């Protein structure tokens, strides 16, 4: 299921026109839905045992995402390959962990990058309550990963855009934002215009097509996304909790990049970090609607007309 359907993708449905600028965007709703569903089924299977970093199952997922990026024609970014490998323990290089990073060069401002990211690792079997139950991490964060991968295909099919886009499938988030910290250390933060991180989009805790942007007042990315939210049929809820510092956006924000996380649920969701975080609780049509809405809300960032203020992290 992993390499998708790019050869048979038809770009006819859902023509969305921006009222303001120029961009004309044709996204394929049925392919988005199908891609999200097939990635969700794959990522949440018990066989992958929660995709915990350092495991063979995590490495299998890493390769699957890299094969997919490769099939989309995404290019290696700041490295010779799509995998950015790092070691949790520098004295022991037998266990490596990799982010999967690919980019789509911009047509007019290739040196200006928009980062779109999600982490694909989850927690180990029995990690929290020591029962022998698999934590499938369907909402956290197979959901963000599947939406990222579906969006990546759509942006390749409808691109190139004026700015470059870097797609980051981060690893070892659950272990302490380690994959994104490795990435943040390798990049030139000045080149990254904005970062949008995707988390927990499968369980619509805030209602249909409703999301929250973490750290919503830390930069004006919120204002930029908000402008198109109504046309994108996305509703923004007021931020709750301390979530800005608890996902991979924070690794980038610490470098000054306006990087925030879009979430449709948070740690008050009853199955958060529990074995019941399973595929059957996920609302896949809602995820597809969110994916479409996110693509639409990003248009000003992608066409170079919108640039958020840099972020200040205390
Ligand atoms: Zn988590």
CSV table of N, CA, C and O and ligand atoms in Angstrom, one decimal, residues 119 121-123 128 140-141 173-174 199-200 272-273, ligand 1:
chain,number,residue,atom,x,y,z
A,119,UNK,N,5.7,13.6,13.3
A,119,UNK,CA,6.5,12.5,13.8
A,119,UNK,C,5.8,11.1,13.6
A,119,UNK,O,4.6,11.1,13.7
A,121,UNK,N,7.1,8.0,15.0
A,121,UNK,CA,7.3,7.0,16.0
A,121,UNK,C,6.3,7.1,17.1
A,121,UNK,O,5.6,8.2,17.3
A,122,UNK,N,6.1,6.1,17.9
A,122,UNK,CA,5.2,6.1,19.0
A,122,UNK,C,6.0,5.5,20.2
A,122,UNK,O,7.2,5.5,20.3
A,123,UNK,N,5.3,4.9,21.2
A,123,UNK,CA,5.9,4.4,22.4
A,123,UNK,C,5.9,2.9,22.4
A,123,UNK,O,5.2,2.3,21.7
A,128,UNK,N,3.6,2.4,29.4
A,128,UNK,CA,3.0,3.2,30.5
A,128,UNK,C,2.4,2.4,31.6
A,128,UNK,O,2.5,2.7,32.8
A,140,UNK,N,-1.8,9.4,17.7
A,140,UNK,CA,-0.4,10.0,18.1
A,140,UNK,C,0.6,9.0,17.6
A,140,UNK,O,1.0,8.1,18.3
A,141,UNK,N,1.2,9.1,16.4
A,141,UNK,CA,0.9,10.2,15.5
A,141,UNK,C,0.9,9.6,14.1
A,141,UNK,O,1.4,10.2,13.1
A,173,UNK,N,10.4,11.4,18.4
A,173,UNK,CA,9.7,12.6,19.0
A,173,UNK,C,9.4,12.2,20.5
A,173,UNK,O,9.6,12.9,21.4
A,174,UNK,N,8.8,11.0,20.6
A,174,UNK,CA,8.4,10.5,21.9
A,174,UNK,C,9.5,10.4,22.9
A,174,UNK,O,9.3,10.5,24.1
A,199,UNK,N,0.0,17.0,14.3
A,199,UNK,CA,-0.1,16.1,15.4
A,199,UNK,C,-1.6,15.7,15.7
A,199,UNK,O,-2.4,16.6,15.7
A,200,UNK,N,-1.9,14.5,16.0
A,200,UNK,CA,-3.1,14.0,16.6
A,200,UNK,C,-4.4,14.6,15.8
A,200,UNK,O,-5.2,15.3,16.4
A,272,UNK,N,-5.2,9.0,24.8
A,272,UNK,CA,-3.8,9.6,24.6
A,272,UNK,C,-2.8,8.7,25.4
A,272,UNK,O,-2.9,8.5,26.6
A,273,UNK,N,-1.8,8.2,24.7
A,273,UNK,CA,-0.8,7.4,25.3
A,273,UNK,C,-1.3,6.2,26.0
A,273,UNK,O,-0.8,5.8,27.1
B,1,LIG,ZN1,2.8,11.0,22.0
